[in-house]
Amino acid sequence: MQYTSWVPLLPEQASTFAWQVDLLYFYLIVVSVAFSIPIVAAIFFFIFKYREREKYATPDELHGSIVLETTWSIIPFVVSMTIFLGGAYVYFNQYTTPKDGMEIYVVGKQWMWKLQHSTGQREINELHIPVNTTVKLTMTTEDVLHDFFIPAFRTKADIVPGRYTYLWFNATKAGKYHLFCAEYCGLNHSGMGGWVYVMEQKDFDNWLAGNTSGQTPVELGKDLFMNKLGCASCHAGGPQQRGAKLEGIYGKEVKLTGGGTVIADDQYIRNSILNPASQIVEGYQPIMPTFKGQVTDEQLNGLVAYIKSLSGVTGGSTGTTGTASSSANMASNSATSPPTNTMTPSRADRGNSGAGSNPNAPKTSSSNR
Ligand code: CUA
């Protein structure tokens, strides 16, 4: 394994799979060059060799050559299969999320990245992580399509409205690396970037300790579940229980009313909060109201994290109890924002007439917080 980029023009190699991507890329370049040069050379050779020497001459007929045809079938077959196998290996390695790892929540919005550690620390357009540690990102967007891209790690993933996407990496070298949005998402797309700071474990621990943690996602979720949203009135155990039991549900197969099953993963929990009627657990009535428009993506992350924790799934340590002020802010914000705020067309388009000239001018009161 090697971590310094030996392919010119490419950024530093700073993750465990960077060298694999570069190797594959280098192989593609070699193959392209190895085919292009002989083809261009042959073109010029044949132009000269078979130039018209005599008007309307009839050339001799050729009746094929088994050797030649076999050769030009086998070589491209081998070449294309090695590209396919190499690509498949790299792809599955990158997009198969490991079971354990440090969990980070990412919320994209026009035009910034909001990140939160499972210990509660929040960051904007910056991500601090320890070196040689598997880091898992759980990502959503508040508005339009974005794409989380760290060139030095050779990895990226689209973040699609209404669903979770995951990304993982293991940084191999301490340093400061660019972070980009790699999907055109409106006027300030090009400015939607930041830095990833890869630190030695000791430095990272110091950094973590030096930042107010606030509520962890699990604590935020628990607070919403127990108090602010009142989920507990139906979902907690006891004689009052009218909603599905949530303890131990995460990762399990759930039977649905009307047949069919679903795995209770992040996406299922999110969907059950936003569209409760779409997937009713067998044996329960469709009485749950939708929480669409009442919870932000960060709050959804918290709820999902809390429900995961009920099944003993924690994304790293659940740290100290912090102040509730940040969540109180978020709750009051979400209460005042209209349900349609996440996808108002005025935010996605270029703006009309004069309004589009200043991207930072608040277009609607609800969209900026
Ligand atoms: Cu977000 Cu481009």
Coordinates of C-alpha atoms and ligand atoms in Angstrom, one line a residue:
M1 CA 0.0 0.0 0.0
Q2 CA 1.2 3.5 -0.7
Y3 CA -0.3 6.8 0.2
T4 CA 1.5 9.4 -1.8
S5 CA -0.1 10.0 -5.2
W6 CA 2.2 8.7 -7.9
V7 CA -0.2 9.6 -10.6
P8 CA 0.6 13.2 -11.6
L9 CA -2.2 15.9 -11.3
L10 CA -4.2 13.8 -8.7
P11 CA -4.7 15.1 -5.2
E12 CA -3.1 13.4 -2.2
Q13 CA -4.0 9.9 -1.3
A14 CA -5.4 10.0 2.2
S15 CA -7.7 7.1 2.7
T16 CA -7.5 3.4 2.7
F17 CA -9.1 3.1 -0.8
A18 CA -7.5 6.0 -2.4
W19 CA -4.7 3.9 -3.9
Q20 CA -7.2 1.4 -5.4
V21 CA -9.1 4.2 -7.2
D22 CA -5.8 5.6 -8.5
L23 CA -4.6 2.2 -9.6
L24 CA -7.8 1.6 -11.5
Y25 CA -7.7 5.1 -13.0
F26 CA -4.0 4.6 -14.0
Y27 CA -4.9 1.3 -15.6
L28 CA -7.7 3.0 -17.6
I29 CA -5.2 5.7 -18.8
V30 CA -2.6 3.0 -19.8
V31 CA -5.2 1.0 -21.7
S32 CA -6.5 4.1 -23.5
V33 CA -3.0 5.2 -24.5
A34 CA -2.1 1.7 -25.5
F35 CA -5.0 1.5 -27.9
S36 CA -5.0 5.1 -29.1
I37 CA -1.4 5.3 -30.2
P38 CA -1.4 2.1 -32.4
I39 CA -4.8 3.1 -33.9
V40 CA -3.6 6.5 -34.9
A41 CA -0.3 5.1 -36.2
A42 CA -2.2 2.6 -38.3
I43 CA -4.4 5.3 -39.7
F44 CA -1.4 7.1 -41.0
F45 CA 0.3 4.0 -42.2
F46 CA -2.7 2.8 -44.2
I47 CA -3.3 6.3 -45.6
F48 CA 0.1 6.0 -47.1
K49 CA 0.2 2.3 -48.0
Y50 CA -3.2 2.1 -49.6
R51 CA -3.2 5.5 -51.2
E52 CA -4.7 5.7 -54.7
R53 CA -1.9 4.8 -57.2
E54 CA -4.0 4.1 -60.2
K55 CA -7.6 5.3 -61.0
Y56 CA -10.4 2.7 -60.2
A57 CA -8.1 -0.2 -59.5
T58 CA -9.9 -3.3 -58.0
P59 CA -8.1 -4.6 -54.9
D60 CA -7.7 -8.3 -54.1
E61 CA -10.4 -9.8 -51.9
L62 CA -9.5 -10.8 -48.3
H63 CA -11.2 -13.9 -46.7
G64 CA -10.5 -13.3 -43.1
S65 CA -8.0 -14.7 -40.6
I66 CA -8.9 -16.8 -37.6
V67 CA -5.7 -15.9 -35.8
L68 CA -6.3 -12.2 -36.2
E69 CA -10.0 -12.3 -35.3
T70 CA -9.4 -14.4 -32.2
T71 CA -6.7 -12.1 -31.0
W72 CA -8.8 -9.0 -31.4
S73 CA -11.6 -10.6 -29.5
I74 CA -9.6 -12.1 -26.6
I75 CA -7.5 -9.0 -25.8
P76 CA -10.4 -6.6 -25.5
F77 CA -12.3 -9.2 -23.5
V78 CA -9.5 -9.5 -21.0
V79 CA -9.0 -5.8 -20.8
S80 CA -12.7 -5.0 -20.3
M81 CA -13.1 -7.8 -17.8
T82 CA -10.2 -6.5 -15.7
I83 CA -11.7 -3.0 -15.8
F84 CA -15.1 -4.4 -14.7
L85 CA -13.7 -6.6 -11.9
G86 CA -11.4 -3.8 -10.7
G87 CA -14.3 -1.3 -10.7
A88 CA -16.7 -3.7 -9.0
Y89 CA -14.2 -4.5 -6.3
V90 CA -13.5 -0.8 -5.6
Y91 CA -17.2 0.0 -5.8
F92 CA -18.4 -2.7 -3.3
N93 CA -15.5 -1.9 -1.0
Q94 CA -16.5 1.8 -0.9
Y95 CA -20.3 1.5 -0.8
T96 CA -20.6 -1.4 1.6
T97 CA -20.9 0.4 4.9
P98 CA -19.0 -1.3 7.7
K99 CA -21.0 -2.3 10.8
D100 CA -19.0 -0.4 13.3
G101 CA -17.3 2.9 13.1
M102 CA -17.5 6.5 14.3
E103 CA -20.8 7.9 13.3
I104 CA -21.3 11.4 11.9
Y105 CA -24.5 12.9 10.8
V106 CA -24.5 15.2 7.8
V107 CA -27.2 17.5 6.7
G108 CA -26.8 19.3 3.4
K109 CA -28.6 22.5 2.6
Q110 CA -28.3 25.4 0.2
W111 CA -25.4 26.2 0.7
M112 CA -23.6 24.6 3.6
W113 CA -22.8 21.4 5.3
K114 CA -24.0 20.8 8.8
L115 CA -22.3 18.0 10.6
Q116 CA -22.8 16.5 14.0
H117 CA -20.8 14.0 15.9
S118 CA -22.5 11.2 17.9
T119 CA -21.1 12.8 21.0
G120 CA -23.0 16.0 20.2
Q121 CA -20.4 18.4 18.8
R122 CA -21.6 20.3 15.8
E123 CA -19.6 21.7 12.9
I124 CA -20.4 23.7 9.8
N125 CA -18.4 23.2 6.7
E126 CA -15.7 21.5 8.8
L127 CA -15.2 18.0 9.9
H128 CA -12.7 16.8 12.5
I129 CA -11.9 13.1 12.5
P130 CA -9.2 10.9 14.0
V131 CA -6.7 9.2 11.7
N132 CA -6.8 5.5 11.1
T133 CA -10.4 5.3 12.2
T134 CA -13.4 4.1 10.3
V135 CA -15.8 7.0 9.9
K136 CA -19.4 6.5 8.8
L137 CA -21.5 9.3 7.5
T138 CA -25.3 9.2 7.6
M139 CA -26.4 11.9 5.3
T140 CA -29.6 13.8 4.4
T141 CA -30.5 17.1 2.7
E142 CA -33.0 19.7 3.8
D143 CA -33.7 20.9 0.3
V144 CA -32.2 19.7 -3.0
L145 CA -29.7 17.2 -4.3
H146 CA -26.2 17.7 -3.0
D147 CA -23.1 15.5 -3.2
F148 CA -20.5 15.0 -0.5
F149 CA -17.1 14.8 -2.0
I150 CA -13.6 14.5 -0.5
P151 CA -11.1 14.2 -3.3
A152 CA -8.2 13.1 -1.1
F153 CA -10.3 10.2 0.1
R154 CA -11.4 9.4 -3.4
T155 CA -15.0 9.0 -2.3
K156 CA -18.3 10.8 -2.8
A157 CA -22.0 10.2 -2.6
D158 CA -25.1 12.0 -3.7
I159 CA -27.5 13.1 -1.0
V160 CA -31.0 12.8 -2.2
P161 CA -34.0 14.6 -0.7
G162 CA -36.2 12.2 1.4
R163 CA -33.7 9.4 2.0
Y164 CA -30.6 8.5 3.8
T165 CA -27.3 7.9 2.0
Y166 CA -24.2 6.6 3.6
L167 CA -20.5 7.1 3.1
W168 CA -17.5 5.7 4.9
F169 CA -13.8 6.1 4.9
N170 CA -10.7 5.5 6.9
A171 CA -8.2 8.4 6.7
T172 CA -4.6 7.3 6.6
K173 CA -2.8 10.6 7.0
A174 CA -3.2 13.5 9.3
G175 CA -3.8 16.7 7.4
K176 CA -6.3 19.2 6.0
Y177 CA -8.3 18.1 3.0
H178 CA -10.8 19.8 0.8
L179 CA -14.5 19.0 1.0
F180 CA -16.8 19.8 -1.8
C181 CA -20.4 19.7 -3.0
A182 CA -20.1 17.8 -6.3
E183 CA -23.7 18.2 -7.6
Y184 CA -25.0 21.4 -9.0
C185 CA -27.4 22.7 -6.4
G186 CA -28.1 26.3 -7.2
L187 CA -26.5 29.7 -7.2
N188 CA -23.8 29.1 -4.6
H189 CA -23.1 25.5 -5.3
S190 CA -19.4 26.3 -6.0
G191 CA -19.1 27.8 -2.6
M192 CA -20.6 24.9 -0.8
G193 CA -17.4 23.4 0.5
G194 CA -15.1 23.2 3.5
W195 CA -12.3 21.2 5.1
V196 CA -11.8 17.9 6.6
Y197 CA -9.2 17.9 9.4
V198 CA -7.7 14.5 10.0
M199 CA -6.0 14.5 13.4
E200 CA -3.9 12.1 15.5
Q201 CA -6.1 10.4 18.1
K202 CA -4.7 12.4 20.9
D203 CA -5.3 15.7 19.1
F204 CA -8.7 14.7 18.2
D205 CA -9.6 13.8 21.8
N206 CA -8.4 17.3 22.8
W207 CA -10.5 18.8 20.1
L208 CA -13.5 16.9 21.1
A209 CA -13.1 17.8 24.7
G210 CA -12.6 21.5 23.9
N211 CA -15.9 21.8 22.1
T212 CA -19.3 22.1 23.8
S213 CA -21.1 19.0 23.0
G214 CA -24.7 20.1 23.4
Q215 CA -27.2 17.4 23.0
T216 CA -26.1 14.2 21.3
P217 CA -28.4 13.0 18.5
V218 CA -29.7 10.3 20.8
E219 CA -30.5 12.8 23.6
L220 CA -32.2 15.1 21.1
G221 CA -34.2 12.2 19.8
K222 CA -35.2 11.1 23.3
D223 CA -36.2 14.6 24.3
L224 CA -38.4 14.9 21.2
F225 CA -39.8 11.4 21.7
M226 CA -40.6 11.8 25.4
N227 CA -41.6 15.4 25.6
K228 CA -41.7 17.7 22.6
L229 CA -43.5 15.4 20.1
G230 CA -45.2 13.1 22.5
C231 CA -44.3 9.9 20.7
A232 CA -44.0 8.2 24.1
S233 CA -47.8 8.5 24.8
C234 CA -48.4 5.8 22.2
H235 CA -45.1 4.0 21.8
A236 CA -44.0 3.6 25.4
G237 CA -44.9 0.3 26.9
G238 CA -47.8 -0.3 29.3
P239 CA -51.6 -0.4 29.0
Q240 CA -51.6 2.9 27.0
Q241 CA -49.5 1.4 24.2
R242 CA -51.3 1.9 20.9
G243 CA -48.3 2.2 18.6
A244 CA -45.8 -0.4 17.6
K245 CA -43.2 -1.5 20.2
L246 CA -39.9 0.1 19.3
E247 CA -37.5 -1.6 21.7
G248 CA -35.4 -4.0 19.7
I249 CA -37.0 -3.2 16.4
Y250 CA -34.0 -1.8 14.7
G251 CA -32.5 -4.0 12.0
K252 CA -35.3 -6.6 12.4
E253 CA -37.8 -7.7 9.8
V254 CA -41.3 -6.2 10.4
K255 CA -44.5 -7.7 9.2
L256 CA -46.8 -5.1 7.6
T257 CA -50.6 -5.0 7.5
G258 CA -51.7 -6.2 4.1
G259 CA -48.8 -8.6 3.8
G260 CA -45.2 -8.0 3.0
T261 CA -42.3 -7.3 5.3
V262 CA -39.7 -4.6 5.6
I263 CA -36.4 -4.3 7.4
A264 CA -36.6 -1.7 10.1
D265 CA -33.6 0.4 9.1
D266 CA -33.0 4.2 9.2
Q267 CA -35.1 4.7 6.0
Y268 CA -38.0 2.8 7.4
I269 CA -38.0 4.7 10.7
R270 CA -37.8 8.0 8.8
N271 CA -40.6 7.0 6.5
S272 CA -42.7 5.9 9.5
I273 CA -42.4 9.3 11.0
L274 CA -43.1 11.2 7.8
N275 CA -45.6 8.9 6.1
P276 CA -46.9 6.7 8.9
A277 CA -49.9 5.4 6.9
S278 CA -47.7 3.9 4.2
Q279 CA -46.2 1.0 6.2
I280 CA -48.4 -0.1 9.1
V281 CA -47.0 -2.7 11.3
E282 CA -49.3 -5.8 11.5
G283 CA -51.7 -5.7 14.4
Y284 CA -51.8 -1.9 14.7
Q285 CA -54.3 0.7 13.5
P286 CA -53.3 3.5 11.1
I287 CA -53.9 6.2 13.8
M288 CA -50.5 7.9 13.8
P289 CA -50.4 11.4 12.5
T290 CA -47.8 12.5 10.1
F291 CA -44.9 14.6 11.3
K292 CA -44.0 15.9 7.9
G293 CA -43.0 19.5 8.1
Q294 CA -42.9 19.4 11.9
V295 CA -39.5 17.9 12.3
T296 CA -36.2 19.1 10.7
D297 CA -33.8 16.7 9.2
E298 CA -31.6 17.0 12.2
Q299 CA -34.5 16.2 14.5
L300 CA -35.2 13.2 12.3
N301 CA -31.6 12.1 12.7
G302 CA -32.0 12.4 16.4
L303 CA -35.2 10.4 16.5
V304 CA -33.7 7.7 14.3
A305 CA -30.6 7.6 16.6
Y306 CA -32.8 7.3 19.6
I307 CA -34.9 4.5 18.2
K308 CA -31.7 2.8 17.2
S309 CA -30.4 3.1 20.7
L310 CA -33.5 1.4 22.0
S311 CA -32.2 -1.7 20.2
G312 CA -28.8 -1.2 21.6
V313 CA -27.4 0.3 18.4
T314 CA -25.3 3.3 19.3
G315 CA -23.1 5.2 16.9
G316 CA -20.1 5.5 19.1
S317 CA -20.3 6.7 22.7
T318 CA -23.2 8.7 24.0
G319 CA -21.5 11.4 25.9
T320 CA -22.3 13.9 28.5
T321 CA -25.6 15.5 29.0
G322 CA -25.4 19.0 27.6
T323 CA -27.7 22.0 27.6
A324 CA -31.1 21.8 26.0
S325 CA -30.9 25.2 24.5
S326 CA -29.9 24.1 21.1
S327 CA -32.7 21.7 20.7
A328 CA -35.2 24.2 22.2
N329 CA -34.1 26.5 19.4
M330 CA -34.5 23.9 16.8
A331 CA -37.9 22.9 18.1
S332 CA -39.2 26.4 18.2
N333 CA -37.9 26.9 14.7
S334 CA -39.5 23.9 13.3
A335 CA -42.8 24.8 15.0
T336 CA -42.9 28.1 13.2
S337 CA -41.8 26.9 9.8
P338 CA -44.5 25.9 7.3
P339 CA -44.6 22.3 6.2
T340 CA -43.6 23.1 2.7
N341 CA -40.4 24.8 3.7
T342 CA -38.1 22.1 2.6
M343 CA -38.9 22.1 -1.1
T344 CA -40.2 25.6 -2.0
P345 CA -39.4 26.1 -5.6
S346 CA -38.2 29.6 -5.1
R347 CA -35.1 28.2 -3.4
A348 CA -34.3 25.8 -6.1
D349 CA -34.5 28.1 -9.0
R350 CA -32.2 31.0 -9.8
G351 CA -34.6 33.5 -8.3
N352 CA -36.6 36.1 -10.2
S353 CA -35.4 39.4 -11.5
G354 CA -33.5 41.3 -8.9
A355 CA -33.9 38.8 -6.1
G356 CA -31.4 36.4 -7.6
S357 CA -28.6 38.9 -7.7
N358 CA -27.7 38.5 -4.0
P359 CA -27.7 34.8 -3.1
N360 CA -27.3 35.7 0.6
A361 CA -30.4 37.8 0.8
P362 CA -33.1 36.0 2.7
K363 CA -35.8 35.1 0.1
T364 CA -38.3 33.7 2.5
S365 CA -38.3 34.2 6.2
S366 CA -38.6 30.5 6.8
S367 CA -35.7 29.3 4.7
N368 CA -33.0 31.0 6.6
R369 CA -32.2 30.0 10.1
Ligands
CUA1 CU1 -24.8 21.5 -2.7 CU2 -23.8 21.7 -4.9

